[in-house]
Short mmCIF file of C-alpha atoms in Angstrom, two decimals:
data_model
loop_
_atom_site.label_atom_id
_atom_site.label_comp_id
_atom_site.label_asym_id
_atom_site.label_seq_id
_atom_site.Cartn_x
_atom_site.Cartn_y
_atom_site.Cartn_z
CA UNK A 177 36.35 -7.56 -26.99
CA UNK A 178 34.04 -5.84 -29.48
CA UNK A 179 30.93 -8.02 -28.68
CA UNK A 180 31.70 -7.18 -25.20
CA UNK A 181 31.49 -3.49 -26.02
CA UNK A 182 28.40 -3.83 -27.66
CA UNK A 183 26.74 -5.85 -24.90
CA UNK A 184 27.77 -2.80 -22.33
CA UNK A 185 26.58 -0.51 -24.70
CA UNK A 186 23.25 -1.98 -24.90
CA UNK A 187 22.92 -2.91 -21.25
CA UNK A 188 23.59 0.77 -20.51
CA UNK A 189 21.17 2.22 -22.95
CA UNK A 190 18.36 -0.12 -21.73
CA UNK A 191 18.91 0.72 -18.01
CA UNK A 192 19.01 4.63 -19.00
CA UNK A 193 16.04 4.19 -20.84
CA UNK A 194 14.05 2.37 -18.14
CA UNK A 195 14.91 4.90 -15.73
CA UNK A 196 13.17 7.58 -17.50
CA UNK A 197 10.19 6.06 -19.30
CA UNK A 198 6.76 8.33 -19.94
CA UNK A 199 4.09 7.21 -17.46
CA UNK A 200 1.89 6.23 -20.36
CA UNK A 201 0.04 3.30 -18.25
CA UNK A 202 -2.10 6.15 -16.52
CA UNK A 203 -4.34 6.28 -19.17
CA UNK A 204 -8.03 5.93 -18.13
CA UNK A 205 -10.12 6.44 -15.31
CA UNK A 206 -8.91 5.92 -11.51
CA UNK A 207 -11.14 5.36 -8.41
CA UNK A 208 -9.77 6.47 -5.21
CA UNK A 209 -10.14 3.42 -2.75
CA UNK A 210 -12.93 3.86 -0.36
CA UNK A 211 -14.28 7.25 -2.01
CA UNK A 212 -16.19 8.53 -4.45
CA UNK A 213 -13.08 10.67 -5.86
CA UNK A 214 -11.71 9.74 -9.54
CA UNK A 215 -9.01 10.69 -11.68
CA UNK A 216 -9.13 10.55 -15.38
CA UNK A 217 -6.12 10.88 -17.60
CA UNK A 218 -6.25 10.96 -21.42
CA UNK A 219 -2.86 10.55 -23.67
CA UNK A 220 -3.20 13.80 -26.20
CA UNK A 221 -0.01 12.43 -27.88
CA UNK A 222 3.41 10.74 -27.48
CA UNK A 223 4.64 13.06 -24.74
CA UNK A 224 1.80 14.41 -23.32
CA UNK A 225 -0.84 13.09 -20.63
CA UNK A 226 -4.14 15.63 -19.35
CA UNK A 227 -5.85 14.89 -16.46
CA UNK A 228 -8.15 15.67 -13.52
CA UNK A 229 -9.20 14.81 -10.23
CA UNK A 230 -13.15 14.77 -9.31
CA UNK A 231 -16.17 14.17 -7.71
CA UNK A 232 -19.40 13.33 -8.71
CA UNK A 233 -22.53 14.74 -6.48
CA UNK A 234 -26.09 14.27 -7.82
CA UNK A 235 -25.10 13.19 -11.38
CA UNK A 236 -22.63 16.44 -11.45
CA UNK A 237 -18.63 16.13 -11.91
CA UNK A 238 -17.22 18.30 -9.50
CA UNK A 239 -13.15 18.99 -10.40
CA UNK A 240 -10.90 19.57 -7.79
CA UNK A 241 -7.85 19.79 -10.02
CA UNK A 242 -6.12 19.63 -13.20
CA UNK A 243 -3.45 17.44 -14.09
CA UNK A 244 -0.80 17.25 -17.06
CA UNK A 245 2.29 15.21 -17.46
CA UNK A 246 4.56 16.16 -20.68
CA UNK A 247 7.81 15.59 -22.12
CA UNK A 248 10.10 18.35 -23.38
CA UNK A 249 13.38 16.97 -24.62
CA UNK A 250 15.06 14.47 -21.86
CA UNK A 251 12.75 16.10 -19.00
CA UNK A 252 9.37 14.89 -18.21
CA UNK A 253 7.18 17.05 -15.58
CA UNK A 254 3.75 16.77 -13.82
CA UNK A 255 1.99 19.83 -13.51
CA UNK A 256 -1.18 20.27 -10.79
CA UNK A 257 -2.89 23.14 -10.66
CA UNK A 258 -5.33 22.82 -7.62
CA UNK A 259 -8.46 24.88 -7.15
CA UNK A 260 -8.41 27.07 -4.11
CA UNK A 261 -4.76 26.41 -3.90
CA UNK A 262 -1.40 28.04 -4.44
CA UNK A 263 -3.36 31.21 -5.47
CA UNK A 264 -4.26 29.30 -8.57
CA UNK A 265 -0.72 28.67 -9.70
CA UNK A 266 0.47 25.63 -11.44
CA UNK A 267 2.99 23.80 -9.23
CA UNK A 268 5.59 21.85 -11.28
CA UNK A 269 7.04 18.37 -10.23
CA UNK A 270 10.02 16.83 -12.35
CA UNK A 271 10.17 13.26 -13.10
CA UNK A 272 13.50 11.28 -11.11
CA UNK A 273 12.48 7.96 -11.24
CA UNK A 274 10.55 5.87 -13.95
CA UNK A 275 10.57 2.05 -13.55
CA UNK A 276 8.11 0.18 -11.19
CA UNK A 277 7.88 3.43 -8.96
CA UNK A 278 7.55 6.53 -11.05
CA UNK A 279 8.75 9.80 -8.66
CA UNK A 280 8.27 13.46 -9.45
CA UNK A 281 9.81 16.04 -7.31
CA UNK A 282 9.61 19.51 -6.42
CA UNK A 283 11.99 20.46 -3.12
CA UNK A 284 10.61 24.13 -3.24
CA UNK A 285 6.87 23.47 -2.53
CA UNK A 286 5.82 22.86 0.74
CA UNK A 287 3.30 19.82 0.20
CA UNK A 288 4.05 17.48 -1.45
CA UNK A 289 7.52 17.52 -2.30
CA UNK A 290 7.86 14.09 -3.42
CA UNK A 291 4.99 12.28 -5.31
CA UNK A 292 5.83 8.67 -6.11
CA UNK A 293 3.12 6.35 -8.06
CA UNK A 294 4.08 2.31 -7.89
CA UNK A 295 2.65 0.22 -10.26
CA UNK A 296 1.23 -3.24 -9.40
CA UNK A 297 2.27 -2.73 -5.22
CA UNK A 298 3.76 -6.05 -3.56
CA UNK A 299 1.10 -7.34 -0.84
CA UNK A 300 2.40 -6.58 2.45
CA UNK A 301 0.45 -6.18 5.95
CA UNK A 302 -0.62 -3.23 7.04
CA UNK A 303 -1.79 -2.04 3.75
CA UNK A 304 -5.25 -0.46 3.52
CA UNK A 305 -6.51 -3.03 0.89
CA UNK A 306 -5.64 -6.25 -0.50
CA UNK A 307 -4.73 -5.78 -4.17
CA UNK A 308 -7.17 -7.58 -6.71
CA UNK A 309 -6.19 -6.64 -9.75
CA UNK A 310 -2.52 -5.48 -11.77
CA UNK A 311 -4.41 -2.22 -12.67
CA UNK A 312 -3.74 -0.98 -8.44
CA UNK A 313 -1.99 1.79 -7.98
CA UNK A 314 -0.26 3.18 -4.41
CA UNK A 315 0.48 6.90 -4.58
CA UNK A 316 2.87 8.23 -2.08
CA UNK A 317 2.90 11.91 -1.07
CA UNK A 318 5.61 13.29 1.21
CA UNK A 319 6.85 16.78 2.41
CA UNK A 320 9.16 17.86 5.22
CA UNK A 321 6.27 17.18 8.04
CA UNK A 322 3.54 14.80 6.70
CA UNK A 323 2.78 12.22 3.89
CA UNK A 324 -0.18 10.19 2.86
CA UNK A 325 -0.88 7.15 1.02
CA UNK A 326 -3.77 6.84 -1.31
CA UNK A 327 -4.93 3.74 -3.09
CA UNK A 328 -6.44 3.91 -6.66
CA UNK A 329 -7.56 1.28 -8.95
CA UNK A 330 -8.32 1.55 -12.94
CA UNK A 331 -12.24 1.43 -14.13
#
């Protein structure tokens, strides 16, 4: 019986830990498919990622969004500050799921309310481009009235 309890404890612990892992797989530069737009993420320490979205025009980098993912205690949050939106305020999203799909949510925000990052998406018909590498991600943003999909590939 004692071995059974130990086994249950380890299974329960591994399931709980797998649900809220830190998304350090985002480190690097990512290109949005079929656009000249990019996202760059750096790991500052074991609990903080900093990033930004940008385009390049005539050799100049034009930043459109500043990003941060940080873990404090048991909570992990995604912060986005988009130039020209939300009166310059940073919007926070709370990590609600983290395994093959990472989900951040903020039900009080107009759009998006939910941000899903799917690692190594499964190929299916109707997707905008074929998966050529395991470094592809599918980003899904959704709100009450609209949603969009975005494919990004690590450079």
